[in-house]
Amino acid sequence: MPAIVIVGAQWGDEGKGKATDLLGSRVDYVVKFNGGNNAGHTVVIGDEKYALHLLPSGILTPGCTPVIGNGVVIDLGVLFEEIDGLEARGVDTSRLVVSANAHVITEYHRTLDKVTERFLGSRRIGTTGRGIGPTYGDKMNRLGIRVQDLFDDKILQQKVEGALELKNQLLTKVYNRRSLSAESVVEELAQYRDRLRPMVADTSLLLNDALKQGDTVLLEAGQATLLDVDHGTYPFVTSSSATAGGACTGSGIPPTAVDRVIGIVKAYATRVGEGPFPTELFDDDGERLRRNGGEFGTTTGRPRRCGWYDAPVARYAARINGVTDFVLTKLDVLTGWERIPVCVAYDVDGERVEEMPVTQTGFHHAKPIYEYFDGWQEDISAARSLHDLPKNAQNYVAALEAMSGSRISAIGVGPDRDETIVLHDLLESD
Ligand code: GDP
Ligand code: IMO
Ligand code: MG
């Protein structure tokens, strides 16, 4: 059986958590392959609502093995807080497996994330302040601390001391903060050692063996295509590879094993933090999308910036990820509008552009060119087939499918697991 990848097609918060949970009972492994506790996935199951940050959404499905892959950065305090929170609610987390090669977030990463943002002032990224960028920076600079280092006292001490030689210069001389002692950092990490040890494994070997014996592996992205460090709206991105290619490097599963790529795309658009967003609304419509869609960050509580659906962005995501199927989420949020604008192309300095502009400046200058679709007034949350949707909602979905570069295989009409219209089986190739 194959590996299947789930990615965000916009700027995050498309509903990846719900989609992963939906498929959880039919897959054997769910792997988080990038990011860390900058992610926030809300999963609603009946009356229960779960907010997940570090744990893969498959943790909520009995029998499914959740895996934190090598491409993830782990704040161990947050990991165990999340595990304890779920256990207290009766969720079994005992099958969790953590890659020995994942990097750990320490106090100096969290501090540097916050002070760098303050230092940047108007040029800030609007990060989640969780230490994500500095931890990936250290990984690339070969100064990082990995999960496996926790189990070798000498190595851990050496690596923390090595990293702090540089960090303390930065903290004290550039940012005017106090320096940190290696002992305090080692102590912070070592306190989790015993709880962590039984979870740690060679997750690449585990997953490849699982694939060989016919198991299904679902690779779940944090963040999204436009926040990807290579393919996103750089520098207003996160520091990891959130696209389908990242699923391979972040898990140790080869590209040849990936059978399907499911792109999660909202029926409108949102963004958290700074950076260009051509269809952003600053009027009552934006406020109404935020209110109707509950668009407030799961991680930081920040109000999400809201705007209309952007087809060039979806097409771009289809291309970069090789999307085989889209899941269109939150269609119900659009109920009640007379007409719904959709961005079909951009006007960049007087020129019509159908694709994502090549340069950062081009995208900053991009003005949306809209087409308008008739809206619908009926509550659609009980719809379970395309024919249950009002004609205008069907037309809206058909138009997005035609413009977005791949077929739409499921439609979200509410936050609950059941509030979904399935058009094509997401796990079976047909
Ligand atoms: P993720 O980060 O991609 O997993 O998405 P988030 O969980 O941050 O944000 C998506 C939000 O929309 C969550 O609160 C979900 O419960 C909710 N949601 C997901 N799908 C739907 C849908 O089809 N309709 C509505 N109304 N809410 C949805
Ligand atoms: P999920 O997985 C939306 C944004 C931050 C900021 C930028 C960099 O829930 O879709 P970072 O802390 O990662 O260095 O911040 O990325 N960001 C997200 N926006 N959803 C997310 O995750 C995000 N994770 C990071 O707001 O603009
Ligand atoms: Mg989210």
Coordinates of C-alpha atoms and ligand atoms in Angstrom, one line a residue:
M1 CA 0.0 0.0 0.0
P2 CA 1.1 3.5 -0.7
A3 CA 2.2 6.6 1.1
I4 CA -0.2 9.5 0.8
V5 CA 0.7 13.2 1.4
I6 CA -1.6 15.9 2.8
V7 CA -0.5 19.5 2.2
G8 CA -2.0 22.9 2.7
A9 CA -2.6 24.7 -0.6
Q10 CA -2.7 28.3 0.7
W11 CA -1.2 30.0 3.8
G12 CA -2.1 27.4 6.4
D13 CA -5.2 26.6 8.5
E14 CA -7.1 25.1 5.6
G15 CA -8.4 22.3 7.7
K16 CA -5.6 19.7 7.3
G17 CA -6.2 18.4 10.8
K18 CA -9.8 17.5 10.0
A19 CA -8.9 15.9 6.7
T20 CA -6.2 13.8 8.4
D21 CA -8.5 12.8 11.2
L22 CA -11.1 11.8 8.6
L23 CA -8.7 9.4 7.0
G24 CA -7.2 8.2 10.2
S25 CA -9.3 5.1 10.7
R26 CA -8.2 3.9 7.2
V27 CA -4.5 4.3 7.5
D28 CA -1.9 2.6 9.7
Y29 CA 0.5 5.5 10.3
V30 CA 0.1 9.3 10.4
V31 CA 3.4 11.1 10.1
K32 CA 4.1 14.8 10.9
F33 CA 7.1 15.6 8.7
N34 CA 7.8 19.3 9.1
G35 CA 7.3 22.3 11.4
G36 CA 6.7 22.1 15.1
N37 CA 4.4 23.7 17.6
N38 CA 3.9 26.7 15.3
A39 CA 1.1 24.5 13.8
G40 CA -2.4 24.4 15.2
H41 CA -4.9 21.8 14.0
T42 CA -8.4 21.8 15.4
V43 CA -10.2 18.5 15.2
V44 CA -13.9 18.3 16.1
I45 CA -15.3 14.8 16.9
G46 CA -18.9 15.1 18.1
D47 CA -19.0 17.3 21.2
E48 CA -15.2 17.0 21.7
K49 CA -12.8 19.6 20.3
Y50 CA -9.1 19.0 20.2
A51 CA -6.3 21.5 19.5
L52 CA -3.1 19.7 18.3
H53 CA 0.2 21.4 17.8
L54 CA 3.1 18.9 17.8
L55 CA 1.2 15.6 17.7
P56 CA 0.1 14.3 14.3
S57 CA -3.7 14.4 14.0
G58 CA -3.8 10.6 13.6
I59 CA -3.2 10.4 17.4
L60 CA -7.0 10.7 17.8
T61 CA -7.6 7.5 15.9
P62 CA -7.4 4.2 17.9
G63 CA -5.1 1.8 16.2
C64 CA -3.3 4.3 14.1
T65 CA 0.4 4.9 14.9
P66 CA 1.4 8.5 15.1
V67 CA 5.0 9.4 14.1
I68 CA 7.0 12.6 14.5
G69 CA 9.5 12.5 11.6
N70 CA 13.1 13.7 11.3
G71 CA 12.0 16.9 9.6
V72 CA 10.1 18.2 12.7
V73 CA 11.5 20.5 15.4
I74 CA 10.3 19.5 18.8
D75 CA 9.8 21.6 21.9
L76 CA 9.9 18.7 24.5
G77 CA 8.0 20.7 27.1
V78 CA 5.1 21.2 24.7
L79 CA 5.2 17.6 23.5
F80 CA 4.7 16.2 27.0
E81 CA 2.1 18.9 27.9
E82 CA 0.1 17.9 24.8
I83 CA 0.5 14.2 25.6
D84 CA -0.6 14.7 29.2
G85 CA -3.6 16.8 28.0
L86 CA -4.8 14.1 25.7
E87 CA -4.2 11.3 28.1
A88 CA -6.3 13.2 30.7
R89 CA -9.1 13.2 28.1
G90 CA -8.8 9.4 27.6
V91 CA -6.8 9.5 24.3
D92 CA -4.3 6.7 24.1
T93 CA -0.9 8.2 23.1
S94 CA 1.2 5.1 23.9
R95 CA 1.9 4.3 20.2
L96 CA 3.7 7.6 19.5
V97 CA 7.1 7.2 17.8
V98 CA 9.7 10.0 17.5
S99 CA 12.6 10.2 15.1
A100 CA 16.0 10.1 16.6
N101 CA 17.0 12.7 14.0
A102 CA 14.4 15.3 14.8
H103 CA 15.8 18.5 16.2
V104 CA 14.9 20.0 19.6
I105 CA 13.9 23.5 20.4
T106 CA 15.6 25.0 23.4
E107 CA 15.3 28.2 25.5
Y108 CA 17.8 30.1 23.3
H109 CA 15.8 29.3 20.2
R110 CA 12.5 30.6 21.7
T111 CA 14.3 33.7 23.0
L112 CA 16.1 34.4 19.7
D113 CA 12.8 34.1 17.8
K114 CA 11.2 36.7 19.9
V115 CA 14.1 39.2 20.1
T116 CA 14.8 38.9 16.3
E117 CA 11.2 39.8 15.6
R118 CA 11.4 42.8 17.9
F119 CA 14.7 43.8 16.3
L120 CA 13.2 43.6 12.7
G121 CA 10.5 46.0 13.7
S122 CA 8.4 46.8 10.6
R123 CA 10.3 44.1 8.6
R124 CA 9.1 41.4 11.1
I125 CA 7.7 38.1 9.8
G126 CA 5.0 37.8 12.4
T127 CA 6.2 34.4 13.6
T128 CA 4.5 32.4 16.2
G129 CA 7.4 33.0 18.6
R130 CA 7.9 29.3 19.2
G131 CA 11.6 29.2 18.2
I132 CA 10.9 27.5 14.9
G133 CA 13.2 29.7 12.6
P134 CA 16.2 29.7 14.9
T135 CA 16.0 25.9 15.4
Y136 CA 15.9 25.2 11.7
G137 CA 18.7 27.8 11.3
D138 CA 20.9 25.8 13.6
K139 CA 20.0 22.6 11.8
M140 CA 21.2 24.1 8.5
N141 CA 24.2 25.6 10.2
R142 CA 25.0 22.2 11.7
L143 CA 24.8 23.6 15.2
G144 CA 21.5 21.8 16.1
I145 CA 20.7 19.5 19.0
R146 CA 18.9 16.3 17.9
V147 CA 16.7 13.9 19.9
Q148 CA 19.4 11.3 19.9
D149 CA 21.9 13.7 21.5
L150 CA 19.8 13.6 24.7
F151 CA 21.0 10.0 25.3
D152 CA 24.7 10.8 25.3
D153 CA 25.7 13.1 28.2
K154 CA 29.0 14.0 26.8
I155 CA 27.8 14.8 23.3
L156 CA 24.8 16.8 24.7
Q157 CA 27.1 18.9 26.9
Q158 CA 29.5 19.5 24.0
K159 CA 26.8 20.5 21.5
V160 CA 25.0 22.8 23.9
E161 CA 28.3 24.5 24.9
G162 CA 29.3 24.9 21.2
A163 CA 25.9 26.4 20.3
L164 CA 25.9 28.8 23.3
E165 CA 29.4 30.1 22.5
L166 CA 27.8 31.9 19.5
K167 CA 24.3 32.4 20.9
N168 CA 25.5 34.1 24.1
Q169 CA 27.5 36.6 22.0
L170 CA 24.3 37.4 20.1
L171 CA 22.1 37.5 23.1
T172 CA 24.3 39.8 25.2
K173 CA 26.1 42.0 22.6
V174 CA 23.4 42.4 19.9
Y175 CA 20.1 42.0 21.7
N176 CA 21.2 43.1 25.2
R177 CA 19.8 40.0 26.9
R178 CA 21.3 37.9 29.6
S179 CA 23.5 35.0 28.6
L180 CA 22.4 31.4 29.3
S181 CA 24.5 28.7 31.0
A182 CA 25.0 25.3 29.3
E183 CA 24.0 23.6 32.5
S184 CA 20.5 25.2 32.5
V185 CA 19.9 24.2 28.9
V186 CA 21.1 20.7 29.4
E187 CA 19.0 20.4 32.5
E188 CA 15.9 21.6 30.5
L189 CA 16.4 18.9 27.9
A190 CA 17.6 16.1 30.2
Q191 CA 14.4 16.2 32.4
Y192 CA 12.5 14.6 29.5
R193 CA 15.1 11.9 28.7
D194 CA 13.4 9.0 30.5
R195 CA 9.9 9.7 29.2
L196 CA 11.2 10.2 25.7
R197 CA 13.6 7.2 25.4
P198 CA 10.9 4.4 24.7
M199 CA 9.4 6.5 21.9
V200 CA 12.6 7.1 20.0
A201 CA 13.3 5.0 16.8
D202 CA 14.7 5.0 13.3
T203 CA 11.4 6.2 11.9
S204 CA 12.6 6.0 8.3
L205 CA 13.3 2.3 8.7
L206 CA 10.0 1.8 10.6
L207 CA 8.0 3.5 7.8
N208 CA 9.7 1.9 4.9
D209 CA 9.2 -1.5 6.5
A210 CA 5.6 -0.7 7.1
L211 CA 5.2 0.2 3.4
K212 CA 6.9 -3.0 2.3
Q213 CA 4.5 -5.1 4.3
G214 CA 1.5 -3.3 2.8
D215 CA 0.6 -0.7 5.4
T216 CA -0.8 2.7 4.5
V217 CA 1.2 5.8 5.6
L218 CA -0.3 9.3 5.6
L219 CA 2.2 12.1 5.7
E220 CA 0.6 15.3 7.2
A221 CA 2.1 18.7 6.5
G222 CA 2.1 21.5 9.0
Q223 CA 1.8 25.0 7.5
A224 CA 1.3 25.2 3.7
T225 CA 2.6 25.8 0.2
L226 CA 2.8 29.6 0.4
L227 CA 4.6 29.3 3.7
D228 CA 7.2 26.8 2.4
V229 CA 10.7 28.1 2.7
D230 CA 11.5 27.5 -1.0
H231 CA 8.1 27.9 -2.7
G232 CA 6.3 30.3 -0.4
T233 CA 6.2 34.1 -0.3
Y234 CA 9.8 34.3 1.0
P235 CA 10.8 35.9 3.4
F236 CA 7.3 35.8 4.8
V237 CA 7.3 32.1 5.3
T238 CA 8.1 29.5 7.9
S239 CA 11.5 27.8 8.0
S240 CA 10.6 24.3 6.8
S241 CA 9.6 22.4 3.7
A242 CA 5.8 22.3 3.9
T243 CA 5.2 21.0 0.4
A244 CA 5.0 17.4 -0.9
G245 CA 8.8 17.2 -1.5
G246 CA 9.3 18.0 2.2
A247 CA 7.2 14.9 3.0
C248 CA 10.1 12.7 1.7
T249 CA 13.0 14.6 3.2
G250 CA 11.1 15.0 6.5
S251 CA 10.2 11.4 6.9
G252 CA 12.8 9.3 5.0
I253 CA 10.2 7.8 2.6
P254 CA 11.3 7.9 -1.1
P255 CA 9.3 9.9 -3.7
T256 CA 8.6 6.7 -5.6
A257 CA 6.5 5.4 -2.6
V258 CA 4.1 8.4 -2.8
D259 CA 0.9 7.5 -4.5
R260 CA -1.4 10.5 -3.9
V261 CA -1.0 14.1 -2.9
I262 CA -4.1 15.6 -1.3
G263 CA -4.2 19.4 -1.3
I264 CA -6.4 21.1 1.3
V265 CA -7.8 24.3 0.1
K266 CA -10.3 26.7 1.8
A267 CA -13.3 28.0 -0.2
Y268 CA -11.8 31.5 0.6
A269 CA -8.4 32.4 1.9
T270 CA -6.7 33.4 5.2
R271 CA -3.3 34.3 6.3
V272 CA -1.7 34.8 9.8
G273 CA 1.4 37.0 10.2
E274 CA 2.9 39.4 7.8
G275 CA 3.4 39.1 4.0
P276 CA 1.6 39.7 0.7
F277 CA -2.0 38.5 0.3
P278 CA -3.6 39.9 -2.9
T279 CA -7.2 39.1 -2.1
E280 CA -7.2 40.3 1.5
L281 CA -10.3 42.2 2.6
F282 CA -10.3 45.2 4.9
D283 CA -14.0 45.7 4.9
D284 CA -17.2 44.2 6.3
D285 CA -16.8 41.1 4.1
G286 CA -13.5 40.3 5.7
E287 CA -14.9 40.8 9.1
R288 CA -17.9 38.5 8.2
L289 CA -15.6 35.8 6.9
R290 CA -13.5 35.9 10.1
R291 CA -16.6 35.7 12.3
N292 CA -18.5 33.1 10.3
G293 CA -15.3 31.0 9.8
G294 CA -14.0 31.4 13.3
E295 CA -10.8 32.6 11.9
F296 CA -8.7 33.1 14.9
G297 CA -5.3 31.2 15.3
T298 CA -5.4 27.9 17.1
T299 CA -1.8 28.5 18.2
T300 CA -1.5 32.2 19.0
G301 CA -5.2 33.3 19.0
R302 CA -4.4 36.1 16.5
P303 CA -7.3 37.1 14.2
R304 CA -6.5 35.6 10.8
R305 CA -6.4 38.0 7.8
C306 CA -9.3 37.0 5.4
G307 CA -9.9 37.3 1.7
W308 CA -11.5 35.7 -1.4
Y309 CA -10.4 32.5 -3.1
D310 CA -7.3 32.9 -5.1
A311 CA -7.2 30.5 -8.1
P312 CA -3.6 31.3 -9.2
V313 CA -2.5 30.3 -5.7
A314 CA -4.4 27.1 -5.8
R315 CA -3.0 26.3 -9.3
Y316 CA 0.5 27.0 -8.1
A317 CA -0.1 24.6 -5.1
A318 CA -1.4 22.0 -7.5
R319 CA 1.8 22.3 -9.6
I320 CA 4.4 22.5 -6.8
N321 CA 2.9 19.5 -4.9
G322 CA 1.6 17.4 -7.8
V323 CA -1.9 17.6 -6.2
T324 CA -4.0 14.6 -7.3
D325 CA -7.1 15.6 -5.2
F326 CA -8.2 18.7 -3.5
V327 CA -10.3 18.8 -0.4
L328 CA -12.3 22.0 -0.5
T329 CA -13.0 23.1 3.1
K330 CA -15.4 25.5 4.8
L331 CA -17.8 26.0 1.9
D332 CA -20.5 26.5 4.5
V333 CA -18.8 29.7 5.7
L334 CA -19.7 31.3 2.3
T335 CA -23.5 30.8 2.9
G336 CA -25.4 34.1 2.8
W337 CA -23.5 36.2 0.3
E338 CA -25.4 37.6 -2.7
R339 CA -22.4 37.1 -5.0
I340 CA -18.9 35.7 -4.3
P341 CA -15.8 37.1 -6.0
V342 CA -13.0 34.7 -7.0
C343 CA -9.6 35.9 -8.1
V344 CA -8.9 34.4 -11.5
A345 CA -5.7 36.3 -12.4
Y346 CA -3.6 39.3 -11.2
D347 CA -3.0 42.7 -12.5
V348 CA 0.7 43.3 -12.0
D349 CA 1.6 46.9 -12.9
G350 CA -1.0 47.0 -15.7
E351 CA -0.3 43.5 -17.1
R352 CA -2.7 40.5 -16.7
V353 CA -0.8 37.6 -15.1
E354 CA -2.3 34.1 -14.8
E355 CA 0.4 32.4 -12.7
M356 CA 2.2 33.4 -9.5
P357 CA 4.5 36.3 -10.4
V358 CA 8.2 35.4 -10.6
T359 CA 9.5 38.0 -8.2
Q360 CA 8.6 39.1 -4.7
T361 CA 8.0 42.6 -5.9
G362 CA 5.6 41.3 -8.6
F363 CA 3.5 39.5 -6.0
H364 CA 3.5 42.5 -3.7
H365 CA 2.1 44.6 -6.6
A366 CA -0.4 41.9 -7.7
K367 CA -4.0 43.2 -7.7
P368 CA -6.7 40.5 -7.9
I369 CA -8.9 40.3 -11.1
Y370 CA -12.2 39.0 -9.9
E371 CA -14.9 36.9 -11.5
Y372 CA -18.3 36.9 -9.6
F373 CA -20.4 33.9 -8.8
D374 CA -24.0 33.9 -7.5
G375 CA -24.2 33.0 -3.9
W376 CA -26.7 30.8 -1.9
Q377 CA -28.7 31.4 1.2
E378 CA -29.5 27.9 2.4
D379 CA -27.8 26.2 5.3
I380 CA -25.6 23.5 3.6
S381 CA -24.1 21.8 6.7
A382 CA -26.4 18.8 6.3
A383 CA -25.4 18.2 2.7
R384 CA -23.7 14.8 2.2
S385 CA -23.8 14.7 -1.6
L386 CA -23.2 17.2 -4.4
H387 CA -26.9 17.1 -5.2
D388 CA -27.8 18.2 -1.7
L389 CA -26.0 21.5 -2.4
P390 CA -28.0 24.5 -3.8
K391 CA -27.3 24.9 -7.6
N392 CA -25.2 28.1 -7.0
A393 CA -23.0 26.3 -4.5
Q394 CA -22.5 23.4 -7.0
N395 CA -21.6 26.0 -9.7
Y396 CA -19.1 27.6 -7.3
V397 CA -17.4 24.3 -6.6
A398 CA -17.4 23.4 -10.4
A399 CA -15.8 26.8 -11.2
L400 CA -13.1 26.4 -8.6
E401 CA -12.3 22.9 -9.8
A402 CA -12.0 24.1 -13.4
M403 CA -9.6 26.9 -12.4
S404 CA -7.5 25.2 -9.7
G405 CA -5.6 22.5 -11.6
S406 CA -6.9 19.3 -10.0
R407 CA -10.2 17.6 -9.2
I408 CA -12.1 18.3 -6.0
S409 CA -12.6 15.0 -4.2
A410 CA -14.2 16.1 -1.0
I411 CA -16.0 19.2 0.3
G412 CA -16.2 20.4 4.0
V413 CA -19.6 21.8 5.0
G414 CA -18.8 22.0 8.8
P415 CA -16.1 21.4 11.3
D416 CA -17.3 18.0 12.4
R417 CA -15.7 14.8 11.0
D418 CA -19.1 13.9 9.5
E419 CA -19.8 17.3 7.9
T420 CA -18.1 16.3 4.6
I421 CA -19.2 15.5 1.1
V422 CA -17.1 12.8 -0.4
L423 CA -17.0 12.8 -4.3
H424 CA -14.0 10.4 -4.9
D425 CA -12.4 8.1 -2.4
L426 CA -9.2 9.9 -1.2
L427 CA -7.2 6.7 -0.6
E428 CA -8.1 4.6 -3.6
S429 CA -6.6 5.6 -7.0
D430 CA -9.2 5.6 -9.7
Ligands
GDP1 P1 -5.2 23.2 9.9 O1 -4.1 24.0 10.6 O2 -5.0 23.2 8.4 O3 -5.4 21.9 10.5 O4 -6.5 24.1 10.2 P2 -7.0 24.7 11.6 O5 -7.5 23.6 12.4 O6 -5.9 25.6 12.1 O7 -8.2 25.6 11.0 C1 -9.3 25.1 10.4 C2 -10.5 25.4 11.3 O8 -11.7 25.2 10.5 C3 -10.7 24.5 12.5 O9 -11.3 25.2 13.5 C4 -11.6 23.4 12.0 O10 -12.4 22.8 13.0 C5 -12.5 24.2 11.0 N1 -13.0 23.4 9.9 C6 -12.4 22.5 9.1 N2 -13.1 22.1 8.1 C7 -14.3 22.9 8.1 C8 -15.4 23.0 7.3 O11 -15.6 22.4 6.3 N3 -16.4 23.9 7.7 C9 -16.2 24.7 8.9 N4 -17.2 25.5 9.2 N5 -15.2 24.6 9.6 C10 -14.2 23.7 9.3
IMO2 P1 -0.9 25.2 10.4 O1 -0.2 23.9 10.4 C1 -0.8 29.5 9.6 C2 3.1 31.5 9.9 C3 3.3 32.5 11.1 C4 4.2 33.5 10.4 C5 5.1 32.5 9.6 C6 6.5 32.2 10.2 O2 -1.9 25.4 11.6 O3 -1.5 25.5 9.1 P2 7.0 30.6 12.3 O4 6.6 30.7 13.7 O5 6.6 29.3 11.6 O6 8.5 30.9 12.1 O7 6.2 31.8 11.6 O8 4.4 31.4 9.4 N1 2.6 30.2 10.4 C7 1.4 29.7 10.2 N2 0.3 30.3 9.7 N3 -0.9 28.3 10.0 C8 0.2 27.6 10.5 O9 0.3 26.3 10.8 C9 1.4 28.4 10.6 N4 2.6 28.1 11.1 C10 3.4 29.2 10.9 O10 2.1 33.2 11.4 O11 3.6 34.3 9.5
MG3 MG -3.8 25.6 11.8

